[in-house]
């Protein structure tokens, strides 16, 4: 079992090494390096900012793998292409979280991010002092784990990556894994905030399963905050969410330079209704 885990982990690192490049992004006024999919650069709505801190940091776990010829590479799974890039909704939500809450608000908060992708939004939360769980489907976590290693010196709160598939969400299992990651009793596991950016995307994901998972997580005092680029069909999911949550839309105040608002980003704070 252990050998199999090591082999799969090496294969994941190999894919990260061959199919991504390290890019520096600014979110919430802070800079992070993230592995981002090479073949999707033209799909991003904004130009990634030029580096202000020099050479990209090295990731030994990926560097040690080596790089076979480019023409030997199979295409990357479509949903990995979506996960392994930084989207405007994450940058917009990060700006909102960093600027529209009182100073020190995130210190010690417990935050879960659904559909974390590259992990950059969660890194911002950790840098602001929150304890963060970055969640995504299992086969998308290799980039998140690589990005945690690259940005470890910028993270203040605890930051761990865990698999979570909202189409098969097992609350007891997930909370048990969170407890192990944070080294606390299961009874002490709770979240102050659940964050989601572009988790509903033009009908690519099962909205009913997403809403059901979100309802399970946003109990008691747990608040949800979502951000979505509106491409068309997202309004249908937002309408369905309004049947289960009290939703308050939040404006994007003083959008940061480089954030394209050609397609609107809508941010909502959610509480269970």
PDB file of C-alpha atoms in Angstrom:
ATOM      1  CA  UNK A   1       0.000   0.000   0.000  1.00  0.00           C
ATOM      2  CA  UNK A   2       2.756   2.423   0.995  1.00  0.00           C
ATOM      3  CA  UNK A   3       4.754   1.720  -2.183  1.00  0.00           C
ATOM      4  CA  UNK A   4       1.608   2.310  -4.248  1.00  0.00           C
ATOM      5  CA  UNK A   5       1.026   5.644  -2.533  1.00  0.00           C
ATOM      6  CA  UNK A   6       4.622   6.749  -3.205  1.00  0.00           C
ATOM      7  CA  UNK A   7       4.336   5.720  -6.861  1.00  0.00           C
ATOM      8  CA  UNK A   8       1.063   7.614  -7.386  1.00  0.00           C
ATOM      9  CA  UNK A   9       2.477  10.649  -5.592  1.00  0.00           C
ATOM     10  CA  UNK A  10       5.525  10.625  -7.872  1.00  0.00           C
ATOM     11  CA  UNK A  11       3.266  10.354 -10.919  1.00  0.00           C
ATOM     12  CA  UNK A  12       1.247  13.342  -9.673  1.00  0.00           C
ATOM     13  CA  UNK A  13       4.423  15.379  -9.162  1.00  0.00           C
ATOM     14  CA  UNK A  14       5.561  14.374 -12.655  1.00  0.00           C
ATOM     15  CA  UNK A  15       2.313  15.693 -14.132  1.00  0.00           C
ATOM     16  CA  UNK A  16       2.649  18.953 -12.196  1.00  0.00           C
ATOM     17  CA  UNK A  17       6.240  19.361 -13.383  1.00  0.00           C
ATOM     18  CA  UNK A  18       5.448  18.727 -17.053  1.00  0.00           C
ATOM     19  CA  UNK A  19       2.116  20.488 -17.411  1.00  0.00           C
ATOM     20  CA  UNK A  20       2.348  23.555 -15.206  1.00  0.00           C
ATOM     21  CA  UNK A  21       4.540  26.592 -14.802  1.00  0.00           C
ATOM     22  CA  UNK A  22       5.141  28.702 -11.719  1.00  0.00           C
ATOM     23  CA  UNK A  23       3.459  32.089 -12.008  1.00  0.00           C
ATOM     24  CA  UNK A  24       3.241  34.873  -9.464  1.00  0.00           C
ATOM     25  CA  UNK A  25      -0.191  36.316  -8.725  1.00  0.00           C
ATOM     26  CA  UNK A  26      -1.333  39.147  -6.495  1.00  0.00           C
ATOM     27  CA  UNK A  27      -4.466  38.480  -4.464  1.00  0.00           C
ATOM     28  CA  UNK A  28      -5.729  40.628  -1.616  1.00  0.00           C
ATOM     29  CA  UNK A  29      -2.583  42.729  -1.899  1.00  0.00           C
ATOM     30  CA  UNK A  30      -0.264  39.770  -1.347  1.00  0.00           C
ATOM     31  CA  UNK A  31       1.875  37.765  -3.773  1.00  0.00           C
ATOM     32  CA  UNK A  32       1.890  34.000  -4.125  1.00  0.00           C
ATOM     33  CA  UNK A  33       3.576  31.637  -6.569  1.00  0.00           C
ATOM     34  CA  UNK A  34       1.319  28.943  -7.975  1.00  0.00           C
ATOM     35  CA  UNK A  35       1.723  26.124 -10.450  1.00  0.00           C
ATOM     36  CA  UNK A  36      -0.707  26.997 -13.256  1.00  0.00           C
ATOM     37  CA  UNK A  37      -1.556  24.888 -16.293  1.00  0.00           C
ATOM     38  CA  UNK A  38       0.643  25.743 -19.269  1.00  0.00           C
ATOM     39  CA  UNK A  39      -1.845  25.076 -22.058  1.00  0.00           C
ATOM     40  CA  UNK A  40      -4.588  27.238 -20.578  1.00  0.00           C
ATOM     41  CA  UNK A  41      -2.830  30.622 -20.461  1.00  0.00           C
ATOM     42  CA  UNK A  42      -4.908  31.982 -23.331  1.00  0.00           C
ATOM     43  CA  UNK A  43      -8.127  31.017 -21.526  1.00  0.00           C
ATOM     44  CA  UNK A  44      -7.494  33.294 -18.535  1.00  0.00           C
ATOM     45  CA  UNK A  45      -9.430  36.543 -18.534  1.00  0.00           C
ATOM     46  CA  UNK A  46      -6.604  38.572 -17.026  1.00  0.00           C
ATOM     47  CA  UNK A  47      -2.901  38.851 -17.667  1.00  0.00           C
ATOM     48  CA  UNK A  48      -0.893  37.389 -14.783  1.00  0.00           C
ATOM     49  CA  UNK A  49       1.171  40.169 -13.200  1.00  0.00           C
ATOM     50  CA  UNK A  50       4.873  40.275 -13.809  1.00  0.00           C
ATOM     51  CA  UNK A  51       7.035  39.044 -10.972  1.00  0.00           C
ATOM     52  CA  UNK A  52       7.968  41.627  -8.381  1.00  0.00           C
ATOM     53  CA  UNK A  53      10.107  39.288  -6.299  1.00  0.00           C
ATOM     54  CA  UNK A  54      12.496  37.798  -8.817  1.00  0.00           C
ATOM     55  CA  UNK A  55      13.050  34.130  -9.570  1.00  0.00           C
ATOM     56  CA  UNK A  56      10.286  31.635  -8.901  1.00  0.00           C
ATOM     57  CA  UNK A  57      10.936  29.456  -5.840  1.00  0.00           C
ATOM     58  CA  UNK A  58      12.009  25.889  -6.442  1.00  0.00           C
ATOM     59  CA  UNK A  59       9.879  22.886  -5.501  1.00  0.00           C
ATOM     60  CA  UNK A  60      12.256  19.948  -4.925  1.00  0.00           C
ATOM     61  CA  UNK A  61       9.444  17.387  -4.946  1.00  0.00           C
ATOM     62  CA  UNK A  62       8.611  18.376  -8.520  1.00  0.00           C
ATOM     63  CA  UNK A  63      12.133  19.272  -9.662  1.00  0.00           C
ATOM     64  CA  UNK A  64      13.449  15.816  -8.802  1.00  0.00           C
ATOM     65  CA  UNK A  65      11.089  14.115 -11.225  1.00  0.00           C
ATOM     66  CA  UNK A  66      12.639  15.416 -14.425  1.00  0.00           C
ATOM     67  CA  UNK A  67      10.861  16.396 -17.611  1.00  0.00           C
ATOM     68  CA  UNK A  68      10.290  14.088 -20.613  1.00  0.00           C
ATOM     69  CA  UNK A  69       9.940  15.473 -24.154  1.00  0.00           C
ATOM     70  CA  UNK A  70       6.874  17.669 -24.585  1.00  0.00           C
ATOM     71  CA  UNK A  71       5.575  15.655 -27.550  1.00  0.00           C
ATOM     72  CA  UNK A  72       5.375  12.561 -25.337  1.00  0.00           C
ATOM     73  CA  UNK A  73       2.800  14.150 -23.038  1.00  0.00           C
ATOM     74  CA  UNK A  74      -0.857  13.151 -23.200  1.00  0.00           C
ATOM     75  CA  UNK A  75      -3.437  15.958 -22.988  1.00  0.00           C
ATOM     76  CA  UNK A  76      -4.496  17.073 -19.531  1.00  0.00           C
ATOM     77  CA  UNK A  77      -7.991  16.158 -18.371  1.00  0.00           C
ATOM     78  CA  UNK A  78     -10.433  18.999 -19.155  1.00  0.00           C
ATOM     79  CA  UNK A  79     -11.490  19.499 -15.539  1.00  0.00           C
ATOM     80  CA  UNK A  80      -7.859  19.612 -14.415  1.00  0.00           C
ATOM     81  CA  UNK A  81      -7.357  22.416 -16.910  1.00  0.00           C
ATOM     82  CA  UNK A  82     -10.152  24.275 -15.144  1.00  0.00           C
ATOM     83  CA  UNK A  83      -8.780  23.504 -11.676  1.00  0.00           C
ATOM     84  CA  UNK A  84      -5.142  24.255 -12.383  1.00  0.00           C
ATOM     85  CA  UNK A  85      -5.430  27.906 -13.252  1.00  0.00           C
ATOM     86  CA  UNK A  86      -6.282  31.101 -11.397  1.00  0.00           C
ATOM     87  CA  UNK A  87      -9.714  32.507 -12.216  1.00  0.00           C
ATOM     88  CA  UNK A  88     -11.023  36.071 -11.811  1.00  0.00           C
ATOM     89  CA  UNK A  89     -13.659  34.986  -9.266  1.00  0.00           C
ATOM     90  CA  UNK A  90     -10.927  33.840  -6.860  1.00  0.00           C
ATOM     91  CA  UNK A  91      -9.040  37.128  -7.246  1.00  0.00           C
ATOM     92  CA  UNK A  92     -12.235  39.142  -6.754  1.00  0.00           C
ATOM     93  CA  UNK A  93     -13.223  37.163  -3.664  1.00  0.00           C
ATOM     94  CA  UNK A  94      -9.711  37.435  -2.225  1.00  0.00           C
ATOM     95  CA  UNK A  95      -9.818  41.213  -2.691  1.00  0.00           C
ATOM     96  CA  UNK A  96     -13.207  41.326  -0.934  1.00  0.00           C
ATOM     97  CA  UNK A  97     -12.058  39.186   2.003  1.00  0.00           C
ATOM     98  CA  UNK A  98      -8.833  41.153   2.470  1.00  0.00           C
ATOM     99  CA  UNK A  99     -10.367  44.621   2.283  1.00  0.00           C
ATOM    100  CA  UNK A 100     -13.975  44.451   3.468  1.00  0.00           C
ATOM    101  CA  UNK A 101     -13.483  42.892   6.903  1.00  0.00           C
ATOM    102  CA  UNK A 102     -11.940  44.620   9.941  1.00  0.00           C
ATOM    103  CA  UNK A 103      -8.197  44.335  10.488  1.00  0.00           C
ATOM    104  CA  UNK A 104      -7.332  41.112  12.302  1.00  0.00           C
ATOM    105  CA  UNK A 105     -10.731  39.574  11.523  1.00  0.00           C
ATOM    106  CA  UNK A 106      -9.281  36.403   9.988  1.00  0.00           C
ATOM    107  CA  UNK A 107      -6.818  35.699  12.806  1.00  0.00           C
ATOM    108  CA  UNK A 108      -7.660  32.252  14.230  1.00  0.00           C
ATOM    109  CA  UNK A 109     -10.732  31.753  12.039  1.00  0.00           C
ATOM    110  CA  UNK A 110     -11.343  28.272  10.646  1.00  0.00           C
ATOM    111  CA  UNK A 111     -11.946  28.332   6.918  1.00  0.00           C
ATOM    112  CA  UNK A 112     -12.891  25.636   4.409  1.00  0.00           C
ATOM    113  CA  UNK A 113     -12.520  26.285   0.700  1.00  0.00           C
ATOM    114  CA  UNK A 114     -14.525  24.152  -1.718  1.00  0.00           C
ATOM    115  CA  UNK A 115     -13.131  23.590  -5.210  1.00  0.00           C
ATOM    116  CA  UNK A 116      -9.825  25.184  -4.243  1.00  0.00           C
ATOM    117  CA  UNK A 117      -8.123  24.681  -7.630  1.00  0.00           C
ATOM    118  CA  UNK A 118      -4.608  26.117  -7.244  1.00  0.00           C
ATOM    119  CA  UNK A 119      -5.226  26.968  -3.573  1.00  0.00           C
ATOM    120  CA  UNK A 120      -4.414  30.657  -3.958  1.00  0.00           C
ATOM    121  CA  UNK A 121      -7.536  31.932  -2.160  1.00  0.00           C
ATOM    122  CA  UNK A 122      -6.858  29.653   0.802  1.00  0.00           C
ATOM    123  CA  UNK A 123      -3.221  30.791   0.882  1.00  0.00           C
ATOM    124  CA  UNK A 124      -4.421  34.359   1.295  1.00  0.00           C
ATOM    125  CA  UNK A 125      -6.633  33.301   4.206  1.00  0.00           C
ATOM    126  CA  UNK A 126      -3.767  31.426   5.859  1.00  0.00           C
ATOM    127  CA  UNK A 127      -1.448  34.412   5.401  1.00  0.00           C
ATOM    128  CA  UNK A 128      -4.064  36.501   7.230  1.00  0.00           C
ATOM    129  CA  UNK A 129      -3.946  34.088  10.172  1.00  0.00           C
ATOM    130  CA  UNK A 130      -6.798  31.674   9.439  1.00  0.00           C
ATOM    131  CA  UNK A 131      -6.566  27.888   9.740  1.00  0.00           C
ATOM    132  CA  UNK A 132      -7.514  26.609   6.302  1.00  0.00           C
ATOM    133  CA  UNK A 133      -8.630  23.374   4.677  1.00  0.00           C
ATOM    134  CA  UNK A 134      -8.192  23.440   0.893  1.00  0.00           C
ATOM    135  CA  UNK A 135     -10.535  20.895  -0.669  1.00  0.00           C
ATOM    136  CA  UNK A 136     -11.025  19.578  -4.179  1.00  0.00           C
ATOM    137  CA  UNK A 137     -11.523  16.247  -5.911  1.00  0.00           C
ATOM    138  CA  UNK A 138      -8.657  13.853  -5.205  1.00  0.00           C
ATOM    139  CA  UNK A 139      -7.072  13.889  -8.660  1.00  0.00           C
ATOM    140  CA  UNK A 140      -6.788  17.708  -8.595  1.00  0.00           C
ATOM    141  CA  UNK A 141      -4.847  17.935  -5.329  1.00  0.00           C
ATOM    142  CA  UNK A 142      -1.324  17.440  -6.711  1.00  0.00           C
ATOM    143  CA  UNK A 143      -1.062  21.096  -7.729  1.00  0.00           C
ATOM    144  CA  UNK A 144      -2.492  22.275  -4.395  1.00  0.00           C
ATOM    145  CA  UNK A 145       0.068  20.247  -2.455  1.00  0.00           C
ATOM    146  CA  UNK A 146       2.885  21.529  -4.685  1.00  0.00           C
ATOM    147  CA  UNK A 147       1.694  25.099  -4.150  1.00  0.00           C
ATOM    148  CA  UNK A 148       1.582  24.639  -0.369  1.00  0.00           C
ATOM    149  CA  UNK A 149       5.238  23.629  -0.483  1.00  0.00           C
ATOM    150  CA  UNK A 150       6.173  26.617  -2.636  1.00  0.00           C
ATOM    151  CA  UNK A 151       4.341  29.129  -0.421  1.00  0.00           C
ATOM    152  CA  UNK A 152       4.964  27.571   2.998  1.00  0.00           C
ATOM    153  CA  UNK A 153       6.991  30.538   4.254  1.00  0.00           C
ATOM    154  CA  UNK A 154       4.090  32.897   3.525  1.00  0.00           C
ATOM    155  CA  UNK A 155       1.458  30.881   5.385  1.00  0.00           C
ATOM    156  CA  UNK A 156       0.717  31.692   9.013  1.00  0.00           C
ATOM    157  CA  UNK A 157      -2.313  29.593   9.888  1.00  0.00           C
ATOM    158  CA  UNK A 158      -2.513  25.831   9.479  1.00  0.00           C
ATOM    159  CA  UNK A 159      -3.058  24.896   5.841  1.00  0.00           C
ATOM    160  CA  UNK A 160      -3.887  21.385   4.605  1.00  0.00           C
ATOM    161  CA  UNK A 161      -5.258  19.933   1.370  1.00  0.00           C
ATOM    162  CA  UNK A 162      -7.987  17.278   1.600  1.00  0.00           C
ATOM    163  CA  UNK A 163     -10.125  15.561  -0.999  1.00  0.00           C
ATOM    164  CA  UNK A 164     -13.816  16.443  -1.032  1.00  0.00           C
ATOM    165  CA  UNK A 165     -16.190  15.452  -3.806  1.00  0.00           C
ATOM    166  CA  UNK A 166     -19.498  17.159  -3.192  1.00  0.00           C
ATOM    167  CA  UNK A 167     -21.287  14.590  -5.374  1.00  0.00           C
ATOM    168  CA  UNK A 168     -20.392  11.960  -2.740  1.00  0.00           C
ATOM    169  CA  UNK A 169     -19.971  14.020   0.424  1.00  0.00           C
ATOM    170  CA  UNK A 170     -19.571  11.950   3.600  1.00  0.00           C
ATOM    171  CA  UNK A 171     -19.670  14.425   6.465  1.00  0.00           C
ATOM    172  CA  UNK A 172     -18.414  12.033   9.160  1.00  0.00           C
ATOM    173  CA  UNK A 173     -15.478  10.875   7.028  1.00  0.00           C
ATOM    174  CA  UNK A 174     -14.522  14.402   6.016  1.00  0.00           C
ATOM    175  CA  UNK A 175     -14.652  15.815   9.535  1.00  0.00           C
ATOM    176  CA  UNK A 176     -12.555  12.878  10.717  1.00  0.00           C
ATOM    177  CA  UNK A 177      -9.879  13.710   8.152  1.00  0.00           C
ATOM    178  CA  UNK A 178     -10.000  17.402   9.101  1.00  0.00           C
ATOM    179  CA  UNK A 179      -9.504  16.415  12.750  1.00  0.00           C
ATOM    180  CA  UNK A 180      -6.460  14.346  11.791  1.00  0.00           C
ATOM    181  CA  UNK A 181      -5.015  17.180   9.672  1.00  0.00           C
ATOM    182  CA  UNK A 182      -5.484  19.738  12.433  1.00  0.00           C
ATOM    183  CA  UNK A 183      -4.681  17.259  15.214  1.00  0.00           C
ATOM    184  CA  UNK A 184      -7.823  18.041  17.192  1.00  0.00           C
ATOM    185  CA  UNK A 185     -10.715  15.859  18.391  1.00  0.00           C
ATOM    186  CA  UNK A 186     -13.492  15.398  15.830  1.00  0.00           C
ATOM    187  CA  UNK A 187     -15.904  17.097  18.227  1.00  0.00           C
ATOM    188  CA  UNK A 188     -13.795  20.265  17.983  1.00  0.00           C
ATOM    189  CA  UNK A 189     -13.949  20.469  14.184  1.00  0.00           C
ATOM    190  CA  UNK A 190     -16.008  23.402  12.963  1.00  0.00           C
ATOM    191  CA  UNK A 191     -15.700  26.109  10.355  1.00  0.00           C
ATOM    192  CA  UNK A 192     -16.372  29.806  10.665  1.00  0.00           C
ATOM    193  CA  UNK A 193     -16.501  30.261   6.886  1.00  0.00           C
ATOM    194  CA  UNK A 194     -16.945  28.117   3.792  1.00  0.00           C
ATOM    195  CA  UNK A 195     -15.537  29.807   0.669  1.00  0.00           C
ATOM    196  CA  UNK A 196     -16.390  28.959  -2.937  1.00  0.00           C
ATOM    197  CA  UNK A 197     -15.146  30.697  -6.078  1.00  0.00           C
ATOM    198  CA  UNK A 198     -16.447  29.616  -9.472  1.00  0.00           C
ATOM    199  CA  UNK A 199     -17.796  26.357  -8.053  1.00  0.00           C
ATOM    200  CA  UNK A 200     -20.837  26.764 -10.298  1.00  0.00           C
ATOM    201  CA  UNK A 201     -19.578  27.160 -13.819  1.00  0.00           C
ATOM    202  CA  UNK A 202     -21.861  27.111 -16.871  1.00  0.00           C
ATOM    203  CA  UNK A 203     -23.469  23.799 -15.933  1.00  0.00           C
ATOM    204  CA  UNK A 204     -20.201  21.832 -15.752  1.00  0.00           C
ATOM    205  CA  UNK A 205     -20.863  20.648 -12.210  1.00  0.00           C
ATOM    206  CA  UNK A 206     -23.897  19.155 -10.478  1.00  0.00           C
ATOM    207  CA  UNK A 207     -25.537  22.088  -8.785  1.00  0.00           C
ATOM    208  CA  UNK A 208     -27.947  20.077  -6.652  1.00  0.00           C
ATOM    209  CA  UNK A 209     -25.050  18.103  -5.132  1.00  0.00           C
ATOM    210  CA  UNK A 210     -23.072  21.312  -4.578  1.00  0.00           C
ATOM    211  CA  UNK A 211     -25.994  22.986  -2.811  1.00  0.00           C
ATOM    212  CA  UNK A 212     -26.642  19.896  -0.673  1.00  0.00           C
ATOM    213  CA  UNK A 213     -22.982  19.785   0.387  1.00  0.00           C
ATOM    214  CA  UNK A 214     -22.962  23.508   1.121  1.00  0.00           C
ATOM    215  CA  UNK A 215     -26.095  23.179   3.246  1.00  0.00           C
ATOM    216  CA  UNK A 216     -24.452  20.403   5.278  1.00  0.00           C
ATOM    217  CA  UNK A 217     -21.405  22.549   5.917  1.00  0.00           C
ATOM    218  CA  UNK A 218     -23.129  25.886   6.593  1.00  0.00           C
ATOM    219  CA  UNK A 219     -24.854  24.945   9.824  1.00  0.00           C
ATOM    220  CA  UNK A 220     -25.141  27.011  12.987  1.00  0.00           C
ATOM    221  CA  UNK A 221     -22.814  29.999  12.902  1.00  0.00           C
ATOM    222  CA  UNK A 222     -20.916  28.883   9.799  1.00  0.00           C
ATOM    223  CA  UNK A 223     -21.215  31.436   6.998  1.00  0.00           C
ATOM    224  CA  UNK A 224     -20.724  30.765   3.322  1.00  0.00           C
ATOM    225  CA  UNK A 225     -19.207  33.240   0.869  1.00  0.00           C
ATOM    226  CA  UNK A 226     -19.372  32.568  -2.858  1.00  0.00           C
ATOM    227  CA  UNK A 227     -18.021  34.366  -5.903  1.00  0.00           C
ATOM    228  CA  UNK A 228     -18.923  33.505  -9.470  1.00  0.00           C
ATOM    229  CA  UNK A 229     -18.239  34.899 -12.889  1.00  0.00           C
ATOM    230  CA  UNK A 230     -21.641  35.103 -14.521  1.00  0.00           C
ATOM    231  CA  UNK A 231     -21.415  33.499 -17.943  1.00  0.00           C
ATOM    232  CA  UNK A 232     -25.112  32.673 -18.284  1.00  0.00           C
ATOM    233  CA  UNK A 233     -26.461  29.585 -16.560  1.00  0.00           C
ATOM    234  CA  UNK A 234     -25.036  30.459 -13.139  1.00  0.00           C
ATOM    235  CA  UNK A 235     -28.171  32.485 -12.414  1.00  0.00           C
ATOM    236  CA  UNK A 236     -30.159  29.246 -12.345  1.00  0.00           C
ATOM    237  CA  UNK A 237     -27.993  27.844  -9.551  1.00  0.00           C
ATOM    238  CA  UNK A 238     -28.029  31.108  -7.615  1.00  0.00           C
ATOM    239  CA  UNK A 239     -31.817  31.072  -7.804  1.00  0.00           C
ATOM    240  CA  UNK A 240     -31.866  27.515  -6.447  1.00  0.00           C
ATOM    241  CA  UNK A 241     -29.473  28.500  -3.651  1.00  0.00           C
ATOM    242  CA  UNK A 242     -31.859  31.274  -2.600  1.00  0.00           C
ATOM    243  CA  UNK A 243     -34.375  28.550  -1.674  1.00  0.00           C
ATOM    244  CA  UNK A 244     -32.007  27.314   1.037  1.00  0.00           C
ATOM    245  CA  UNK A 245     -29.952  30.320   2.160  1.00  0.00           C
ATOM    246  CA  UNK A 246     -30.388  33.923   3.125  1.00  0.00           C
ATOM    247  CA  UNK A 247     -28.185  35.561   0.478  1.00  0.00           C
ATOM    248  CA  UNK A 248     -26.751  39.053   0.613  1.00  0.00           C
ATOM    249  CA  UNK A 249     -24.926  40.330  -2.465  1.00  0.00           C
ATOM    250  CA  UNK A 250     -21.712  42.216  -1.762  1.00  0.00           C
ATOM    251  CA  UNK A 251     -20.196  44.809  -4.111  1.00  0.00           C
ATOM    252  CA  UNK A 252     -16.599  44.612  -5.310  1.00  0.00           C
ATOM    253  CA  UNK A 253     -15.185  47.817  -3.848  1.00  0.00           C
ATOM    254  CA  UNK A 254     -12.218  49.395  -5.666  1.00  0.00           C
ATOM    255  CA  UNK A 255     -11.385  46.388  -7.901  1.00  0.00           C
ATOM    256  CA  UNK A 256      -7.641  45.722  -8.018  1.00  0.00           C
ATOM    257  CA  UNK A 257      -5.648  46.544 -11.128  1.00  0.00           C
ATOM    258  CA  UNK A 258      -5.779  43.753 -13.706  1.00  0.00           C
ATOM    259  CA  UNK A 259      -9.122  42.291 -12.619  1.00  0.00           C
ATOM    260  CA  UNK A 260     -11.304  42.178 -15.708  1.00  0.00           C
ATOM    261  CA  UNK A 261     -14.957  42.861 -15.037  1.00  0.00           C
ATOM    262  CA  UNK A 262     -16.049  42.345 -18.629  1.00  0.00           C
ATOM    263  CA  UNK A 263     -17.931  39.342 -17.278  1.00  0.00           C
ATOM    264  CA  UNK A 264     -19.456  40.304 -13.929  1.00  0.00           C
ATOM    265  CA  UNK A 265     -18.339  38.605 -10.712  1.00  0.00           C
ATOM    266  CA  UNK A 266     -21.107  38.302  -8.139  1.00  0.00           C
ATOM    267  CA  UNK A 267     -20.200  37.821  -4.471  1.00  0.00           C
ATOM    268  CA  UNK A 268     -22.778  36.563  -1.985  1.00  0.00           C
ATOM    269  CA  UNK A 269     -22.616  35.986   1.756  1.00  0.00           C
ATOM    270  CA  UNK A 270     -24.799  33.067   2.806  1.00  0.00           C
ATOM    271  CA  UNK A 271     -26.428  32.023   6.054  1.00  0.00           C
ATOM    272  CA  UNK A 272     -28.732  29.067   6.519  1.00  0.00           C
ATOM    273  CA  UNK A 273     -32.375  30.063   6.175  1.00  0.00           C
TER     274      UNK A 273
END
